[in-house]
Tab-separated table of C-alpha atoms in Angstrom:
chain	number	residue	atom	x	y	z
R	267	MET	CA	-12.317	10.542	54.430
R	268	VAL	CA	-13.982	8.674	52.820
R	269	LEU	CA	-16.976	9.861	52.955
R	270	GLU	CA	-15.694	12.991	52.170
R	271	ARG	CA	-14.838	11.719	49.039
R	272	GLY	CA	-17.728	10.074	48.573
R	273	THR	CA	-19.777	12.879	48.595
R	274	ARG	CA	-17.374	14.743	46.522
R	275	LEU	CA	-18.132	12.607	43.286
R	276	LEU	CA	-22.164	12.178	44.170
R	277	ALA	CA	-21.946	15.558	43.342
R	278	GLY	CA	-19.922	14.994	40.593
R	279	ALA	CA	-22.363	12.856	39.201
R	280	MET	CA	-25.416	14.715	40.149
R	281	VAL	CA	-23.892	17.400	38.068
R	282	VAL	CA	-23.164	15.595	34.554
R	283	ALA	CA	-26.538	14.103	34.909
R	284	CYS	CA	-28.255	17.142	35.193
R	285	VAL	CA	-26.142	17.872	32.048
R	286	LEU	CA	-27.631	15.367	30.032
R	287	LEU	CA	-31.014	16.067	31.042
R	288	VAL	CA	-31.074	19.181	30.329
R	289	GLY	CA	-27.868	19.844	27.482
R	290	PRO	CA	-24.742	21.786	27.614
R	291	SER	CA	-23.430	24.700	29.768
R	292	VAL	CA	-25.258	27.658	29.035
R	293	PRO	CA	-24.456	31.242	31.636
R	294	GLY	CA	-26.468	30.513	34.269
R	295	GLY	CA	-26.965	26.827	33.604
R	296	ALA	CA	-25.442	23.538	34.611
R	297	PRO	CA	-21.770	23.317	34.026
R	298	ILE	CA	-20.182	20.173	32.459
R	299	ALA	CA	-17.916	18.517	35.472
R	300	ARG	CA	-14.725	16.826	34.286
R	301	SER	CA	-13.805	13.704	36.575
R	302	LEU	CA	-10.610	13.826	38.462
R	303	PRO	CA	-8.256	11.011	38.524
R	304	ALA	CA	-8.092	8.250	41.260
R	305	ASP	CA	-5.733	9.406	43.093
R	306	ALA	CA	-7.124	12.820	43.062
R	307	ALA	CA	-6.867	14.943	46.645
R	308	GLU	CA	-9.579	14.605	48.905
R	309	ASP	CA	-10.030	17.166	50.575
R	310	VAL	CA	-8.092	20.500	51.075
R	311	VAL	CA	-5.098	19.735	51.789
R	312	PRO	CA	-3.393	22.009	54.110
R	313	ASN	CA	0.146	22.540	54.094
R	314	ARG	CA	0.250	22.937	50.315
R	315	VAL	CA	0.657	25.352	48.212
R	316	MET	CA	0.592	26.576	43.940
R	317	THR	CA	1.043	28.996	41.978
R	318	TRP	CA	-0.365	29.093	38.538
R	319	ASN	CA	-0.018	31.458	35.464
R	320	LEU	CA	-3.356	31.162	33.813
R	321	CYS	CA	-2.357	32.854	30.699
R	322	ASN	CA	-5.150	34.716	30.722
R	323	PRO	CA	-6.376	35.186	27.768
R	324	CYS	CA	-6.051	31.442	26.110
R	325	GLU	CA	-8.457	29.813	25.224
R	326	ALA	CA	-9.334	27.694	28.029
R	327	GLY	CA	-12.496	26.907	30.082
R	328	ASN	CA	-12.962	27.601	33.803
R	329	VAL	CA	-14.361	24.416	34.202
R	330	ASP	CA	-11.167	22.468	33.432
R	331	ARG	CA	-9.612	25.046	35.314
R	332	ALA	CA	-11.136	24.251	38.479
R	333	ALA	CA	-10.378	20.298	37.951
R	334	GLU	CA	-7.045	20.760	37.837
R	335	ILE	CA	-6.550	22.720	40.545
R	336	ALA	CA	-9.515	20.419	42.111
R	337	THR	CA	-7.081	17.147	41.772
R	338	TYR	CA	-4.194	18.704	43.948
R	339	ALA	CA	-6.692	21.028	46.316
R	340	PRO	CA	-4.266	22.774	47.851
R	341	GLN	CA	-4.627	25.448	51.349
R	342	ILE	CA	-3.743	28.183	48.913
R	343	ILE	CA	-3.451	29.036	45.066
R	344	GLY	CA	-1.795	32.233	43.971
R	345	LEU	CA	-2.996	33.045	40.208
R	346	GLN	CA	-1.663	35.462	38.042
R	347	GLU	CA	-2.803	37.120	34.557
R	348	ALA	CA	-6.020	36.313	36.297
R	349	CYS	CA	-9.973	37.958	35.842
R	350	ALA	CA	-11.185	38.803	38.328
R	351	SER	CA	-14.463	37.163	36.504
R	352	ASP	CA	-12.899	33.882	35.880
R	353	VAL	CA	-11.603	33.626	39.106
R	354	GLU	CA	-14.964	33.927	40.635
R	355	ARG	CA	-15.826	31.185	38.065
R	356	ILE	CA	-13.563	28.672	38.725
R	357	ARG	CA	-14.272	29.361	42.800
R	358	TYR	CA	-17.981	28.396	41.871
R	359	TYR	CA	-17.190	25.444	40.454
R	360	LEU	CA	-14.312	24.208	42.941
R	361	GLN	CA	-17.591	24.507	45.405
R	362	ARG	CA	-20.855	23.574	43.381
R	363	LEU	CA	-18.734	19.933	41.666
R	364	TYR	CA	-16.095	19.092	43.810
R	365	GLY	CA	-16.691	20.908	47.528
R	366	LEU	CA	-13.990	22.676	48.074
R	367	VAL	CA	-14.537	26.164	49.153
R	368	TYR	CA	-12.280	29.001	48.907
R	369	HIS	CA	-11.857	32.737	50.517
R	370	VAL	CA	-10.196	35.214	47.018
R	371	GLU	CA	-8.444	38.456	47.928
R	372	TYR	CA	-7.878	40.902	44.434
R	373	GLY	CA	-4.138	42.068	43.970
R	374	SER	CA	-5.360	43.205	40.064
R	375	VAL	CA	-3.260	46.021	38.595
R	376	LEU	CA	-5.440	46.668	35.470
R	377	GLN	CA	-8.900	47.170	34.199
R	378	SER	CA	-8.930	45.921	31.303
R	379	TRP	CA	-12.153	44.961	28.710
R	380	GLY	CA	-9.716	43.563	25.995
R	381	ARG	CA	-8.493	40.474	28.839
R	382	CYS	CA	-12.117	40.771	30.844
R	383	GLY	CA	-14.938	42.185	28.972
R	384	GLY	CA	-17.527	44.092	31.302
R	385	ALA	CA	-19.113	47.040	30.913
R	386	PRO	CA	-16.881	49.719	29.218
R	387	TRP	CA	-17.296	51.737	31.694
R	388	SER	CA	-16.314	49.170	34.241
R	389	PRO	CA	-13.821	46.686	32.302
R	390	GLY	CA	-12.846	43.440	34.875
R	391	GLY	CA	-10.117	43.375	37.030
R	392	PHE	CA	-7.044	41.909	35.887
R	393	GLY	CA	-4.216	40.674	37.592
R	394	GLN	CA	-2.848	38.824	40.392
R	395	ALA	CA	-5.370	36.472	42.867
R	396	ILE	CA	-5.094	34.748	46.293
R	397	LEU	CA	-7.445	31.762	46.459
R	398	SER	CA	-7.419	30.532	50.196
R	399	ALA	CA	-9.152	27.541	52.402
R	400	ALA	CA	-8.545	29.672	55.544
R	401	PRO	CA	-9.680	33.254	56.069
R	402	MET	CA	-7.529	36.077	54.831
R	403	THR	CA	-6.801	39.369	56.645
R	404	ASP	CA	-4.203	42.373	55.649
R	405	ARG	CA	-4.232	42.159	52.457
R	406	VAL	CA	-2.058	44.812	50.541
R	407	ASN	CA	-2.196	45.431	46.712
R	408	VAL	CA	1.280	47.054	45.255
R	409	GLU	CA	1.781	48.166	41.809
R	410	TYR	CA	5.653	48.762	41.289
R	411	PRO	CA	6.994	52.102	40.720
R	412	ASP	CA	7.525	50.869	36.827
R	413	GLY	CA	6.127	47.785	35.855
R	414	GLY	CA	7.294	47.905	32.065
R	415	SER	CA	5.592	47.103	29.142
R	416	GLU	CA	2.694	46.041	31.668
R	417	ASP	CA	1.502	47.672	34.567
R	418	ARG	CA	2.279	44.715	37.417
R	419	GLY	CA	2.599	44.818	41.134
R	420	TYR	CA	2.107	42.698	44.086
R	421	MET	CA	-0.508	41.465	46.476
R	422	ALA	CA	0.364	39.625	50.592
R	423	VAL	CA	-2.303	38.271	52.855
R	424	THR	CA	-1.596	36.664	56.592
R	425	THR	CA	-3.898	33.209	56.115
R	426	THR	CA	-3.122	29.731	57.581
R	427	VAL	CA	-0.675	27.480	56.167
R	428	GLY	CA	-0.276	23.935	58.303
R	429	GLY	CA	-2.109	25.147	61.054
R	430	GLN	CA	0.449	29.071	61.404
R	431	ARG	CA	0.151	31.978	59.905
R	432	ILE	CA	2.301	33.285	57.312
R	433	ARG	CA	2.313	36.328	55.368
R	434	VAL	CA	2.012	35.037	51.933
R	435	PHE	CA	2.914	37.217	48.686
R	436	ASN	CA	1.617	36.373	44.850
R	437	THR	CA	3.156	38.989	42.435
R	438	HIS	CA	4.158	38.177	38.457
R	439	LEU	CA	7.255	40.456	37.010
R	440	ALA	CA	7.615	42.466	33.790
R	441	GLN	CA	8.218	40.109	30.460
R	442	ARG	CA	10.169	39.522	28.282
R	443	ARG	CA	13.635	41.170	28.043
R	444	GLN	CA	13.158	43.747	30.602
R	445	GLU	CA	15.756	42.806	33.156
R	446	VAL	CA	16.487	45.602	34.778
R	447	VAL	CA	12.578	46.823	35.283
R	448	ARG	CA	12.598	43.214	36.833
R	449	ALA	CA	15.548	43.833	39.085
R	450	GLU	CA	13.394	47.210	40.550
R	451	GLN	CA	10.660	44.829	41.003
R	452	VAL	CA	12.706	42.270	43.258
R	453	ARG	CA	14.048	44.996	44.863
R	454	VAL	CA	10.676	46.503	46.146
R	455	LEU	CA	9.063	42.930	46.483
R	456	ALA	CA	12.135	41.427	49.088
R	457	ALA	CA	11.766	44.727	51.135
R	458	GLU	CA	8.694	43.867	51.743
R	459	VAL	CA	9.359	39.919	52.405
R	460	ALA	CA	12.224	40.320	54.388
R	461	ARG	CA	10.017	42.227	57.323
R	462	HIS	CA	8.495	38.840	57.582
R	463	ASP	CA	10.319	35.609	59.246
R	464	ARG	CA	7.798	33.636	57.763
R	465	ALA	CA	6.998	34.013	54.694
R	466	ILE	CA	5.763	32.311	50.993
R	467	VAL	CA	6.247	34.212	47.812
R	468	LEU	CA	4.552	32.705	44.852
R	469	GLY	CA	4.421	34.228	41.706
R	470	ASP	CA	5.405	34.111	37.762
R	471	PHE	CA	8.906	35.842	37.878
R	472	ASN	CA	9.863	35.838	34.464
R	473	ALA	CA	13.044	34.743	34.822
R	474	VAL	CA	15.462	31.904	35.268
R	475	PRO	CA	16.671	30.753	38.083
R	476	ASP	CA	20.766	32.588	37.369
R	477	ALA	CA	18.931	35.617	36.390
R	478	PRO	CA	21.103	38.477	38.073
R	479	GLU	CA	17.821	40.212	38.760
R	480	LEU	CA	16.334	37.332	40.951
R	481	ALA	CA	19.798	37.578	43.440
R	482	ARG	CA	17.819	39.283	46.332
R	483	MET	CA	15.277	36.817	46.283
R	484	TRP	CA	17.971	34.159	45.907
R	485	ALA	CA	19.178	36.534	49.443
R	486	LEU	CA	15.716	36.077	51.300
R	487	ALA	CA	14.148	32.352	50.289
R	488	ALA	CA	15.039	29.583	48.860
R	489	ASP	CA	12.696	27.117	46.428
R	490	ALA	CA	10.501	24.609	47.267
R	491	ASP	CA	12.254	22.242	45.345
R	492	PRO	CA	15.966	21.810	47.253
R	493	GLN	CA	17.765	21.366	44.286
R	494	CYS	CA	16.719	24.301	42.344
R	495	HIS	CA	19.034	27.119	42.915
R	496	PRO	CA	21.114	29.986	40.671
R	497	LEU	CA	23.856	27.923	41.007
R	498	PRO	CA	25.130	25.995	37.720
R	499	ALA	CA	25.126	22.932	39.354
R	500	GLY	CA	20.697	23.735	40.033
R	501	ALA	CA	18.634	21.457	38.623
R	502	CYS	CA	15.403	23.393	37.755
R	503	GLU	CA	12.591	21.719	36.450
R	504	PRO	CA	11.032	23.772	33.757
R	505	THR	CA	7.566	25.229	34.626
R	506	THR	CA	6.519	26.361	30.943
R	507	ASP	CA	5.680	24.867	27.569
R	508	TRP	CA	8.942	26.389	26.405
R	509	TYR	CA	11.403	24.882	29.197
R	510	SER	CA	12.501	27.848	31.469
R	511	ARG	CA	12.194	28.352	34.925
R	512	PHE	CA	9.458	31.686	35.650
R	513	ASP	CA	7.455	30.174	37.847
R	514	TYR	CA	7.981	29.820	41.617
R	515	VAL	CA	7.290	28.622	46.082
R	516	PHE	CA	10.200	31.049	47.777
R	517	LEU	CA	9.716	29.661	51.268
R	518	ARG	CA	10.987	31.821	53.841
R	519	GLY	CA	11.430	30.217	57.348
R	520	ILE	CA	9.769	27.354	56.478
R	521	ALA	CA	10.961	23.895	55.390
R	522	PRO	CA	9.662	22.385	52.315
R	523	ARG	CA	8.476	18.591	52.286
R	524	GLU	CA	7.757	17.733	48.414
R	525	HIS	CA	6.758	19.355	45.070
R	526	ARG	CA	5.675	18.789	41.836
R	527	VAL	CA	5.658	20.161	38.791
R	528	GLN	CA	2.700	19.508	36.881
R	529	PRO	CA	2.310	20.571	33.171
R	530	THR	CA	-0.982	21.465	31.977
R	531	SER	CA	-3.082	22.112	28.503
R	532	TYR	CA	-5.186	24.905	29.761
R	533	SER	CA	-2.166	27.278	30.043
R	534	ASP	CA	1.679	27.979	28.296
R	535	HIS	CA	3.014	27.744	32.325
R	536	HIS	CA	2.421	24.710	34.368
R	537	LEU	CA	0.816	24.164	37.701
R	538	LEU	CA	3.625	24.475	40.462
R	539	TYR	CA	2.838	23.059	44.295
R	540	ALA	CA	4.615	22.828	47.096
R	541	ASP	CA	3.532	21.047	50.606
R	542	LEU	CA	5.290	22.507	53.329
R	543	ASP	CA	6.497	21.849	56.902
R	544	ALA	CA	4.767	24.932	58.581
R	545	SER	CA	4.870	23.415	61.854
């Protein structure tokens, strides 16, 4: 493990040296690496899952986003409000700067030139993505019958978490005052989650824990934080800059070990990750 960490640090140092020689990053050039904290994960953590709304098109560099992810190096990462082009750059930087290799599956429900650029006849995909250190199979991409003010959906894959094959979902529900729409979206999602004895559901639900529209999810699964639940006594740590809990790691048939909410300056949603007992 010491050798692996040394290799990653050496790779980052070489990139920084390159930048000093050739100048700042340009498309196709050397990216500017950001040093990781001393207590950063040394390699992919096999039982760790993360959810993060990138708040695209918030102004944030993909090099910095990659550094945030590399600090915790989860096995699975569910991204929301993500442009496919940004996800590809994040994957590239994770591998080139930190030696972390991820597979990717997309669940985009929009083709958005305004948000993601691209040619007018081929706008960039915008929506969800799942990164996994292990290969993924059986991907599905489902658009909700009613997305509300913007098309929304969920995606699901089967992959390995903690050495076990598990179904992983990633979703983004309707925003703001669209409670009735979210309730119907949760009904669609919960019906599919219920088909699996063991499942992980990541995402931005745009609803606080005691919101009525989340009742079907709570009936099927628990949050990775045992203290977070819809009862008045629940103590759910906020996951947004406006002090609301909108982001969740719902677990069905899987026990949590630890969890962490990590504020970040690169989105108005915090990073949320959980270490699981998936055995």
